[in-house]
Short mmCIF file of C-alpha atoms in Angstrom, two decimals:
data_model
loop_
_atom_site.label_atom_id
_atom_site.label_comp_id
_atom_site.label_asym_id
_atom_site.label_seq_id
_atom_site.Cartn_x
_atom_site.Cartn_y
_atom_site.Cartn_z
CA MET A 26 65.14 -24.40 96.82
CA LYS A 27 65.66 -27.65 98.70
CA ARG A 28 69.26 -28.59 99.39
CA TYR A 29 70.45 -32.12 99.97
CA ALA A 30 73.51 -34.16 100.83
CA GLY A 31 74.77 -37.60 99.96
CA VAL A 32 77.65 -40.01 100.24
CA LEU A 33 79.97 -41.25 97.48
CA MET A 34 80.99 -44.89 97.82
CA SER A 35 81.32 -47.76 95.36
CA VAL A 36 79.14 -50.82 95.89
CA THR A 37 82.37 -52.83 95.79
CA SER A 38 83.56 -50.97 98.92
CA LEU A 39 80.83 -52.41 101.13
CA PRO A 40 82.00 -54.80 103.90
CA SER A 41 80.22 -57.77 102.35
CA LYS A 42 81.34 -61.35 102.81
CA TYR A 43 83.28 -63.20 100.15
CA GLY A 44 85.81 -60.67 98.98
CA ILE A 45 83.93 -57.73 97.52
CA GLY A 46 81.02 -55.43 98.25
CA CYS A 47 77.83 -56.63 96.59
CA PHE A 48 74.03 -56.58 96.78
CA ASP A 49 73.82 -58.38 100.12
CA LYS A 50 72.89 -57.45 103.68
CA ALA A 51 75.78 -54.97 103.88
CA ALA A 52 74.17 -52.94 101.08
CA TYR A 53 70.79 -52.86 102.80
CA ASP A 54 72.42 -51.93 106.10
CA PHE A 55 74.22 -49.05 104.38
CA VAL A 56 70.94 -47.76 102.94
CA ASP A 57 69.47 -47.87 106.45
CA TRP A 58 72.49 -45.92 107.70
CA LEU A 59 72.05 -43.29 104.99
CA GLU A 60 68.38 -42.94 105.90
CA LYS A 61 69.18 -42.46 109.59
CA ALA A 62 71.91 -39.98 108.66
CA GLY A 63 69.39 -37.84 106.76
CA GLN A 64 71.09 -38.30 103.40
CA LYS A 65 69.33 -37.99 100.04
CA TYR A 66 71.86 -39.59 97.71
CA TRP A 67 74.03 -42.65 97.49
CA GLN A 68 76.45 -41.99 94.64
CA ILE A 69 78.13 -45.10 93.32
CA LEU A 70 80.74 -45.89 90.67
CA PRO A 71 79.76 -47.55 87.38
CA LEU A 72 78.10 -50.96 87.78
CA GLY A 73 79.43 -52.30 84.47
CA SER A 74 80.97 -55.71 83.88
CA THR A 75 84.67 -55.01 84.32
CA SER A 76 87.56 -56.47 82.38
CA HIS A 77 90.43 -58.14 84.19
CA GLY A 78 94.10 -57.48 83.69
CA GLY A 79 95.85 -54.34 82.51
CA SER A 80 92.83 -52.12 83.08
CA ASP A 81 93.04 -52.96 86.78
CA ASP A 82 89.35 -53.95 86.94
CA SER A 83 88.44 -50.33 86.34
CA PRO A 84 84.68 -49.70 86.37
CA TYR A 85 85.37 -47.15 83.62
CA GLN A 86 86.56 -49.90 81.24
CA ALA A 87 83.55 -52.22 81.12
CA TYR A 88 82.83 -54.99 78.65
CA SER A 89 79.46 -53.42 77.87
CA ALA A 90 77.63 -50.12 78.21
CA PHE A 91 74.57 -52.09 79.34
CA ALA A 92 75.64 -55.19 81.30
CA GLY A 93 76.09 -55.39 85.06
CA ASN A 94 79.10 -56.63 87.01
CA PRO A 95 78.69 -60.28 88.11
CA TYR A 96 81.06 -59.64 91.03
CA MET A 97 78.20 -57.71 92.66
CA ILE A 98 75.79 -60.66 92.68
CA SER A 99 75.15 -61.60 96.29
CA LEU A 100 76.34 -65.13 97.08
CA GLU A 101 74.25 -64.91 100.25
CA ASP A 102 71.12 -64.62 98.11
CA LEU A 103 72.20 -67.62 96.05
CA ILE A 104 72.66 -69.56 99.29
CA LYS A 105 69.13 -68.60 100.35
CA GLU A 106 67.83 -69.82 96.98
CA GLY A 107 69.52 -73.17 97.55
CA LEU A 108 71.84 -72.73 94.58
CA LEU A 109 74.99 -72.68 96.74
CA SER A 110 75.87 -73.85 100.22
CA ARG A 111 77.53 -71.74 102.88
CA ARG A 112 80.25 -74.37 103.19
CA GLU A 113 81.05 -74.04 99.48
CA CYS A 114 81.33 -70.25 99.74
CA ASN A 115 83.35 -70.30 102.96
CA ALA A 116 85.82 -72.76 101.42
CA VAL A 117 86.88 -70.28 98.70
CA ASP A 118 89.94 -68.07 99.14
CA PHE A 119 88.96 -64.47 98.39
CA GLY A 120 92.05 -62.93 99.98
CA ASP A 121 93.22 -62.30 103.51
CA ASN A 122 92.70 -58.51 103.77
CA PRO A 123 89.05 -57.53 104.44
CA ALA A 124 89.90 -53.88 103.71
CA LYS A 125 90.97 -54.60 100.10
CA VAL A 126 89.49 -56.38 97.10
CA ASP A 127 91.86 -59.04 95.77
CA PHE A 128 90.82 -58.94 92.11
CA ASP A 129 93.14 -61.79 91.10
CA LYS A 130 91.59 -64.22 93.57
CA LEU A 131 88.13 -62.87 92.89
CA HIS A 132 88.49 -63.46 89.17
CA GLU A 133 90.00 -66.89 89.72
CA ASN A 134 87.45 -68.19 92.22
CA ARG A 135 84.14 -66.34 92.22
CA PHE A 136 83.03 -67.39 88.74
CA ASP A 137 83.39 -71.06 89.70
CA LEU A 138 80.80 -70.52 92.41
CA LEU A 139 78.54 -68.57 90.08
CA HIS A 140 78.78 -71.31 87.47
CA LEU A 141 77.89 -73.90 90.08
CA ALA A 142 74.80 -71.88 90.97
CA TYR A 143 73.87 -71.72 87.27
CA GLU A 144 74.21 -75.48 86.86
CA ARG A 145 71.79 -76.04 89.75
CA SER A 146 69.31 -73.36 88.71
CA ASN A 147 67.29 -75.00 85.92
CA ILE A 148 67.12 -71.43 84.69
CA SER A 149 65.83 -72.24 81.20
CA GLN A 150 62.50 -73.21 82.74
CA ASP A 151 62.11 -69.94 84.67
CA PRO A 152 59.49 -67.69 83.01
CA GLU A 153 61.02 -64.59 84.66
CA PHE A 154 64.36 -65.43 83.08
CA GLN A 155 62.74 -65.88 79.69
CA ALA A 156 60.97 -62.54 80.03
CA PHE A 157 64.24 -60.84 81.02
CA CYS A 158 66.01 -62.31 77.98
CA ASN A 159 63.20 -61.21 75.67
CA ASP A 160 63.10 -57.68 77.07
CA ASN A 161 66.87 -57.23 76.86
CA HIS A 162 67.74 -59.21 73.72
CA TRP A 163 68.86 -56.03 71.94
CA TRP A 164 72.07 -55.92 74.02
CA LEU A 165 72.06 -59.20 75.95
CA ASN A 166 72.49 -61.58 73.02
CA ASP A 167 75.64 -59.95 71.72
CA TYR A 168 77.07 -59.40 75.20
CA ALA A 169 76.47 -62.98 76.36
CA LEU A 170 78.06 -64.43 73.23
CA PHE A 171 80.95 -61.98 73.49
CA MET A 172 81.71 -63.07 77.07
CA ALA A 173 81.40 -66.74 76.15
CA LEU A 174 83.85 -66.15 73.31
CA LYS A 175 86.23 -64.33 75.65
CA SER A 176 86.33 -67.46 77.79
CA PHE A 177 86.62 -69.76 74.77
CA PHE A 178 89.57 -67.79 73.39
CA LYS A 179 91.34 -67.65 76.80
CA GLU A 180 90.50 -63.97 77.46
CA ALA A 181 92.28 -62.82 74.29
CA PRO A 182 91.20 -59.41 72.91
CA PHE A 183 88.48 -59.86 70.32
CA ARG A 184 90.69 -58.35 67.60
CA SER A 185 92.87 -61.48 67.81
CA TRP A 186 89.93 -63.85 67.19
CA PRO A 187 89.45 -65.61 63.83
CA GLU A 188 88.26 -63.20 61.17
CA ASP A 189 84.73 -64.58 60.79
CA ILE A 190 83.76 -64.06 64.42
CA ARG A 191 86.00 -61.01 64.92
CA MET A 192 84.05 -59.30 62.15
CA HIS A 193 80.70 -60.39 63.64
CA TRP A 194 79.62 -62.24 60.50
CA GLY A 195 76.20 -63.86 60.72
CA PHE A 196 77.15 -67.46 59.96
CA ALA A 197 79.90 -67.30 62.59
CA LEU A 198 77.45 -65.97 65.17
CA ASP A 199 75.11 -68.90 64.44
CA TYR A 200 77.97 -71.40 64.72
CA TYR A 201 79.33 -70.15 68.03
CA ASN A 202 75.89 -69.67 69.56
CA ARG A 203 75.31 -73.38 68.93
CA GLU A 204 78.75 -74.53 70.06
CA LEU A 205 78.82 -72.37 73.18
CA TYR A 206 75.12 -72.57 74.02
CA PHE A 207 75.49 -73.26 77.74
CA ASP A 208 78.31 -70.73 78.15
CA VAL A 209 76.07 -68.11 76.54
CA GLU A 210 73.16 -69.07 78.78
CA PHE A 211 75.43 -68.83 81.82
CA GLN A 212 76.24 -65.22 80.93
CA LYS A 213 72.54 -64.46 80.56
CA PHE A 214 71.92 -66.10 83.94
CA LEU A 215 74.47 -63.76 85.52
CA GLN A 216 72.80 -60.69 84.03
CA PHE A 217 69.39 -61.92 85.14
CA LYS A 218 70.59 -62.35 88.72
CA PHE A 219 72.35 -58.99 88.66
CA ASP A 220 69.20 -57.26 87.43
CA GLN A 221 66.98 -59.10 89.91
CA GLN A 222 69.13 -58.23 92.91
CA TRP A 223 69.93 -54.63 91.90
CA THR A 224 66.27 -53.84 91.17
CA LYS A 225 65.34 -55.08 94.64
CA LEU A 226 68.10 -53.05 96.32
CA LYS A 227 67.28 -49.86 94.42
CA LYS A 228 63.60 -50.17 95.34
CA TYR A 229 64.60 -50.62 98.98
CA ALA A 230 66.63 -47.40 98.79
CA ASN A 231 63.88 -45.46 97.01
CA ASP A 232 61.29 -46.65 99.53
CA ARG A 233 63.49 -45.06 102.21
CA HIS A 234 63.71 -41.76 100.30
CA ILE A 235 67.27 -42.43 99.11
CA GLN A 236 68.11 -41.79 95.46
CA ILE A 237 70.89 -43.61 93.61
CA VAL A 238 73.35 -41.45 91.66
CA GLY A 239 74.84 -43.65 88.95
CA ASP A 240 77.90 -42.97 86.84
CA ILE A 241 78.46 -43.71 83.16
CA PRO A 242 81.74 -43.27 81.27
CA ILE A 243 81.49 -41.27 78.06
CA TYR A 244 83.55 -43.90 76.22
CA VAL A 245 83.33 -47.68 75.98
CA SER A 246 86.12 -50.23 76.30
CA PRO A 247 88.15 -50.96 73.15
CA ASP A 248 87.78 -54.68 73.94
CA GLY A 249 84.06 -54.81 74.56
CA ALA A 250 80.79 -56.06 73.15
CA ASP A 251 79.67 -52.62 71.96
CA VAL A 252 82.62 -52.16 69.60
CA TRP A 253 82.58 -55.80 68.47
CA ALA A 254 78.85 -55.88 67.67
CA HIS A 255 78.38 -52.30 66.44
CA PRO A 256 81.57 -51.12 64.72
CA GLU A 257 79.57 -48.59 62.71
CA LEU A 258 79.22 -46.47 65.87
CA PHE A 259 82.96 -45.90 66.21
CA GLN A 260 85.92 -44.55 64.29
CA LEU A 261 87.28 -47.86 62.97
CA ASP A 262 88.97 -48.96 59.76
CA GLU A 263 87.86 -51.70 57.36
CA LYS A 264 89.30 -54.35 59.69
CA ASN A 265 87.39 -52.89 62.65
CA GLU A 266 90.60 -51.61 64.19
CA SER A 267 90.52 -48.18 65.84
CA SER A 268 91.67 -45.44 63.51
CA SER A 269 91.55 -42.77 66.25
CA ILE A 270 91.54 -43.17 70.01
CA ALA A 271 90.72 -41.06 73.05
CA GLY A 272 93.12 -39.34 75.42
CA CYS A 273 94.11 -35.91 76.63
CA PRO A 274 96.84 -33.52 75.50
CA PRO A 275 100.16 -32.79 77.20
CA ASP A 276 99.83 -30.40 80.11
CA SER A 277 101.60 -29.35 83.31
CA PHE A 278 100.71 -32.66 84.93
CA SER A 279 101.81 -34.90 82.05
CA ALA A 280 104.45 -33.79 79.57
CA ASP A 281 103.41 -36.52 77.13
CA GLY A 282 99.65 -36.29 77.70
CA GLN A 283 97.55 -39.40 78.23
CA VAL A 284 96.46 -42.12 75.81
CA TRP A 285 93.30 -43.81 77.08
CA GLY A 286 92.88 -46.07 74.07
CA ASN A 287 89.09 -45.95 73.88
CA PRO A 288 87.59 -45.85 70.38
CA LEU A 289 86.04 -42.52 69.46
CA TYR A 290 82.48 -42.13 68.26
CA ARG A 291 81.49 -41.53 64.66
CA TRP A 292 79.30 -38.60 65.56
CA ASP A 293 78.18 -38.12 61.96
CA PHE A 294 76.72 -41.63 61.99
CA HIS A 295 75.06 -41.11 65.37
CA ARG A 296 73.52 -37.91 64.06
CA SER A 297 72.10 -39.77 61.04
CA THR A 298 70.28 -42.19 63.37
CA GLY A 299 68.85 -39.47 65.58
CA TYR A 300 71.40 -40.45 68.24
CA GLU A 301 69.50 -43.69 68.77
CA TRP A 302 72.32 -45.50 70.58
CA TRP A 303 72.89 -42.65 73.01
CA VAL A 304 69.17 -42.16 73.66
CA THR A 305 68.88 -45.88 74.36
CA ARG A 306 71.92 -45.81 76.63
CA MET A 307 70.47 -42.95 78.66
CA TRP A 308 67.04 -44.62 78.82
CA HIS A 309 68.67 -47.80 80.12
CA SER A 310 70.73 -45.81 82.64
CA PHE A 311 67.59 -44.24 84.08
CA LYS A 312 66.16 -47.70 84.61
CA LEU A 313 69.16 -48.40 86.84
CA TYR A 314 69.64 -45.02 88.56
CA ASP A 315 67.67 -41.99 89.71
CA VAL A 316 70.39 -39.52 88.72
CA VAL A 317 73.09 -40.10 86.10
CA ARG A 318 76.55 -38.54 86.29
CA ILE A 319 78.12 -38.47 82.82
CA ASP A 320 81.89 -38.74 83.03
CA HIS A 321 84.10 -36.47 80.86
CA PHE A 322 81.20 -34.25 79.81
CA ARG A 323 83.55 -31.87 78.03
CA GLY A 324 83.99 -34.54 75.34
CA PHE A 325 80.55 -33.68 73.99
CA ASP A 326 81.79 -30.18 73.18
CA GLU A 327 85.26 -31.14 71.94
CA TYR A 328 87.15 -34.39 72.19
CA PHE A 329 90.86 -35.10 71.86
CA SER A 330 91.60 -37.41 68.93
CA ILE A 331 94.88 -39.35 68.73
CA PRO A 332 95.84 -41.31 65.60
CA ALA A 333 95.82 -44.94 66.72
CA ASP A 334 98.97 -45.78 64.76
CA LYS A 335 100.93 -43.04 66.57
CA GLY A 336 100.05 -44.07 70.10
CA SER A 337 101.18 -40.75 71.57
CA ALA A 338 99.07 -37.81 72.69
CA LYS A 339 101.68 -35.49 71.18
CA TYR A 340 100.13 -36.24 67.78
CA GLY A 341 96.54 -35.61 68.87
CA HIS A 342 94.19 -32.78 68.03
CA TRP A 343 90.78 -31.49 69.08
CA GLU A 344 87.60 -32.36 67.19
CA LYS A 345 84.10 -30.98 67.64
CA GLY A 346 81.57 -33.16 69.45
CA PRO A 347 77.79 -33.25 68.99
CA GLY A 348 77.15 -30.41 71.45
CA MET A 349 73.62 -29.45 72.44
CA GLU A 350 72.08 -31.31 69.50
CA LEU A 351 72.58 -34.58 71.41
CA PHE A 352 71.02 -33.28 74.63
CA ARG A 353 68.11 -31.64 72.86
CA THR A 354 67.43 -35.03 71.27
CA ILE A 355 67.64 -36.80 74.65
CA HIS A 356 65.23 -34.27 76.12
CA ALA A 357 62.82 -34.67 73.21
CA ARG A 358 62.83 -38.46 73.58
CA LEU A 359 63.11 -38.91 77.35
CA GLY A 360 61.81 -35.65 78.82
CA ASP A 361 63.44 -33.94 81.79
CA VAL A 362 66.16 -36.20 83.13
CA ASN A 363 68.39 -35.81 86.18
CA VAL A 364 71.96 -35.57 84.94
CA ILE A 365 75.19 -34.38 86.58
CA ALA A 366 77.72 -33.02 84.09
CA GLU A 367 81.27 -33.99 85.08
CA ASP A 368 83.03 -30.98 83.60
CA LEU A 369 86.33 -31.25 85.47
CA GLY A 370 89.66 -30.74 83.74
CA LEU A 371 90.49 -28.27 80.97
CA MET A 372 87.70 -25.71 80.84
CA THR A 373 86.94 -23.65 77.75
CA ASP A 374 84.22 -21.18 76.88
CA GLY A 375 82.64 -23.89 74.71
CA VAL A 376 82.42 -26.34 77.61
CA ARG A 377 81.01 -23.68 79.92
CA LYS A 378 78.36 -22.77 77.34
CA LEU A 379 77.41 -26.43 76.78
CA VAL A 380 76.96 -27.01 80.50
CA LYS A 381 74.92 -23.82 80.86
CA ASP A 382 72.75 -24.55 77.82
CA SER A 383 72.08 -28.11 78.95
CA GLY A 384 70.81 -26.90 82.32
CA TYR A 385 72.51 -29.81 84.04
CA PRO A 386 74.27 -29.15 87.36
CA ASN A 387 78.03 -29.35 87.04
CA MET A 388 80.68 -30.41 89.56
CA LYS A 389 82.75 -28.43 92.02
CA VAL A 390 85.65 -30.13 93.81
CA LEU A 391 86.82 -28.25 96.85
CA GLN A 392 90.38 -29.59 96.64
CA PHE A 393 90.73 -27.94 93.22
CA ALA A 394 90.14 -24.49 94.71
CA VAL A 395 93.51 -24.34 96.45
CA ASP A 396 96.00 -22.48 94.27
CA PRO A 397 98.58 -20.14 95.90
CA THR A 398 98.71 -18.03 92.72
CA ASP A 399 94.99 -17.26 93.14
CA ILE A 400 95.47 -14.62 95.83
CA ALA A 401 91.95 -13.25 95.23
CA PHE A 402 90.30 -16.64 95.90
CA GLY A 403 88.60 -16.11 92.56
CA ASN A 404 88.61 -19.47 90.80
CA ASP A 405 85.45 -21.42 90.09
CA TYR A 406 86.01 -23.96 92.87
CA TRP A 407 85.87 -21.58 95.86
CA PRO A 408 82.37 -21.82 97.37
CA GLN A 409 81.67 -18.08 97.22
CA ASN A 410 81.81 -18.38 93.42
CA TYR A 411 79.22 -21.18 93.09
CA ASP A 412 75.73 -20.72 91.81
CA ALA A 413 73.07 -23.08 93.15
CA ASN A 414 72.96 -25.36 90.09
CA CYS A 415 75.98 -27.47 90.93
CA VAL A 416 77.10 -30.43 93.03
CA VAL A 417 80.00 -29.88 95.41
CA TYR A 418 82.44 -32.57 96.51
CA THR A 419 85.42 -32.48 98.85
CA GLY A 420 87.03 -34.86 96.33
CA THR A 421 86.07 -37.60 93.89
CA HIS A 422 87.15 -41.20 93.39
CA ASP A 423 90.14 -39.87 91.43
CA ASN A 424 91.38 -37.58 94.22
CA GLU A 425 93.38 -38.13 97.32
CA THR A 426 91.32 -38.32 100.49
CA VAL A 427 91.13 -34.96 102.25
CA VAL A 428 93.35 -36.18 105.10
CA GLY A 429 95.83 -37.65 102.62
CA TRP A 430 95.77 -34.43 100.59
CA PHE A 431 96.46 -32.32 103.68
CA GLY A 432 99.58 -34.39 104.22
CA CYS A 433 100.85 -33.83 100.67
CA ILE A 434 100.20 -30.17 99.87
CA THR A 435 102.79 -27.45 100.53
CA GLU A 436 102.90 -25.30 103.66
CA GLU A 437 101.73 -22.35 101.57
CA GLU A 438 98.73 -24.33 100.29
CA MET A 439 97.96 -25.58 103.78
CA GLN A 440 97.98 -22.03 105.09
CA MET A 441 95.61 -21.05 102.30
CA VAL A 442 93.22 -23.79 103.43
CA ARG A 443 93.37 -22.64 107.07
CA ASP A 444 92.91 -19.00 106.10
CA TYR A 445 89.83 -19.83 104.05
CA LEU A 446 88.39 -21.99 106.82
CA CYS A 447 89.23 -19.31 109.44
CA ASP A 448 90.70 -22.16 111.42
CA GLN A 449 94.32 -21.83 112.56
CA HIS A 450 94.18 -24.10 115.58
CA THR A 451 92.30 -27.33 114.85
CA PRO A 452 94.78 -30.24 114.80
CA LEU A 453 95.55 -31.37 111.27
CA LYS A 454 94.10 -34.83 111.91
CA ASP A 455 90.68 -33.24 112.61
CA LEU A 456 90.72 -30.40 110.07
CA TYR A 457 88.89 -32.51 107.49
CA LYS A 458 85.67 -31.85 109.45
CA SER A 459 85.96 -28.11 108.83
CA PHE A 460 86.66 -28.83 105.16
CA ILE A 461 83.49 -30.93 104.90
CA ALA A 462 81.49 -28.22 106.68
CA THR A 463 82.69 -25.66 104.12
CA ALA A 464 81.33 -27.79 101.30
CA MET A 465 78.07 -28.45 103.14
CA ARG A 466 77.30 -24.77 103.77
CA SER A 467 77.99 -23.70 100.17
CA ALA A 468 75.23 -22.53 97.84
CA ALA A 469 75.41 -25.77 95.82
CA LYS A 470 72.07 -27.55 95.55
CA SER A 471 73.70 -30.88 96.32
CA CYS A 472 76.74 -31.81 98.40
CA ILE A 473 78.22 -35.30 98.12
CA ILE A 474 81.05 -36.40 100.39
CA PRO A 475 83.19 -39.52 99.82
CA MET A 476 82.82 -42.00 102.66
CA GLN A 477 86.60 -41.98 103.15
CA ASP A 478 86.39 -38.26 103.98
CA TRP A 479 83.58 -38.69 106.49
CA LEU A 480 85.77 -41.32 108.15
CA GLY A 481 88.86 -39.09 108.11
CA LEU A 482 90.97 -41.73 106.35
CA ASP A 483 94.38 -41.16 104.75
CA ASN A 484 95.53 -42.11 101.26
CA THR A 485 95.67 -45.81 102.07
CA ALA A 486 91.90 -45.56 101.45
CA ARG A 487 92.27 -43.76 98.11
CA MET A 488 90.07 -45.35 95.42
CA ASN A 489 92.00 -44.45 92.27
CA THR A 490 95.24 -42.79 91.27
CA PRO A 491 94.89 -41.84 87.57
CA GLY A 492 97.68 -43.09 85.33
CA THR A 493 98.49 -46.09 87.52
CA VAL A 494 97.44 -49.75 87.53
CA ASP A 495 97.40 -52.64 89.99
CA ILE A 496 96.71 -50.43 93.03
CA ASN A 497 93.24 -49.05 92.32
CA TRP A 498 89.54 -49.68 92.96
CA SER A 499 90.19 -52.06 95.85
CA TRP A 500 89.37 -50.04 99.00
CA ARG A 501 86.68 -51.51 101.26
CA LEU A 502 85.03 -50.61 104.52
CA LYS A 503 85.84 -52.78 107.49
CA GLU A 504 83.00 -54.38 109.40
CA GLY A 505 81.73 -51.92 112.02
CA GLN A 506 83.62 -48.93 110.59
CA VAL A 507 80.42 -47.04 109.77
CA THR A 508 79.05 -46.43 113.25
CA GLU A 509 75.99 -44.94 114.91
CA GLN A 510 78.23 -42.17 116.21
CA LEU A 511 79.26 -41.24 112.67
CA CYS A 512 75.62 -41.46 111.62
CA GLU A 513 74.70 -38.91 114.27
CA GLU A 514 77.55 -36.63 113.20
CA VAL A 515 76.56 -36.75 109.52
CA ARG A 516 72.92 -36.16 110.43
CA ASN A 517 73.75 -33.17 112.64
CA VAL A 518 75.99 -31.55 110.01
CA SER A 519 73.31 -32.06 107.36
CA LYS A 520 70.68 -30.48 109.60
CA ARG A 521 72.97 -27.60 110.55
CA TYR A 522 73.48 -26.53 106.94
CA GLY A 523 69.94 -27.16 105.71
CA ARG A 524 70.65 -30.35 103.79
CA ALA A 525 68.83 -32.96 105.86
CA ASN A 526 66.50 -35.34 104.03
CA TRP A 527 63.49 -34.78 106.28
CA ASP A 528 61.37 -37.38 104.51
CA ALA A 529 63.92 -40.00 105.47
CA LEU A 530 64.32 -38.73 109.04
CA LYS A 531 60.56 -38.60 109.62
CA ALA A 532 60.24 -42.16 108.34
CA VAL A 533 62.94 -43.28 110.78
CA GLU A 534 61.19 -41.51 113.66
CA LYS A 535 57.86 -43.05 112.74
CA ALA A 536 59.36 -46.52 112.52
CA ALA A 537 60.86 -46.06 115.98
CA GLU A 538 57.51 -45.16 117.58
CA PRO A 539 56.03 -47.97 119.70
CA GLU A 540 52.92 -49.55 118.25
CA GLU A 541 49.69 -48.62 119.99
CA THR A 542 48.46 -51.38 122.25
CA ALA A 543 45.08 -52.63 121.15
CA SER A 544 42.36 -51.95 123.72
CA VAL A 545 41.04 -55.01 125.52
#
């Protein structure tokens, strides 16, 4: 069995110009770096169009299950197309810290530039744009109108809109499509440019033997185009208000549990349609990605349902999900697909059986293995207990960095780490390398390491702290931080533990060979 390695890093974390990582030269340079480092995978966070405000621009609370994030459109490409000038882009304030995304300034200023590019584009005459709109009308029309309405109603949640358009009535759709025609077309322009640029970048990666691991949340945003346009898919009342919402029960980490607020699916309705929406969502995801990680996979076995009018997880209860019926349907319609099942959190026999029956590799997070009460080193997250059909991580986007975690765990836990690594002497600041090596030499078919851990960064580089807002999703690489020296280190570790992507390395070697001089 071939074993591979990869790197976890959000596109938004690239050291691009103009405030946020995007599909520009920095992305192509990173793909080249991955190729030289012998990596197989670039795992990213969801590419969805994020909301702005209380959700902290979370990629897991997108306005659509199908639309892309306009923040990721390369302004450099728009400059090359003549739609923007460099002076116009340089004049915009995107924040003064290149290591952090300033979402407030980004939201305030980037869309003005994108709208200027739209006004200069003459996009309605572009046959490629027309073809894109025709091919994607099944989600694009509702999404584009939804976003135009969000702007028209000053970003208010759609449930506060006038009843006719809040309820998605046909005559209201016709009226607002006429009144907001150019705003709707602008949103379609953004999706066209996103698709155009992402398709080009993904092909560049694939041509260099790098596969993209995408990430889709199980749930959709409560204030999004999917719920607004297709209320029949969700547990809503006659006014299209959520009757039950998602969350998780009280536990040792949270005495009150968590209320996520996402609308729950009407699985009986989905079943009656042959799971058409989910099949379509997965088909669309595999157009964007080579491998799809499904977040909160356990929710397909059982999901936690909280009465919306209670607003507290203390009143929630478990309900049965669609189970293997959904995945058998996906297999029947789409064939063998490359899925990673994110099965972290509360594990039950039902979840374990669903993961096993699906055949999808599940996730192992090395940080989760450390438990002083587990004196036999017997829990599922210690590498000796893995089977091959899994993906191992040192941590995920929701965890502390390894270096940050080392600084926060107890002395007893730290000793447990050193005992397992058989490493009592390496300075703490360098111990993360031994931790990475432990993951890399495990039996797991795939090993994916967050870029922050390869760099040995502390918790100032943490991507997300669950249960908090206003401090997340903003970490970015600094220019020059990903070096040739690190590339060599990653390549050597990958070779050492049998995870090197030899197709990529051979291509790099071939490209470096001098061209034969033609005989005179």
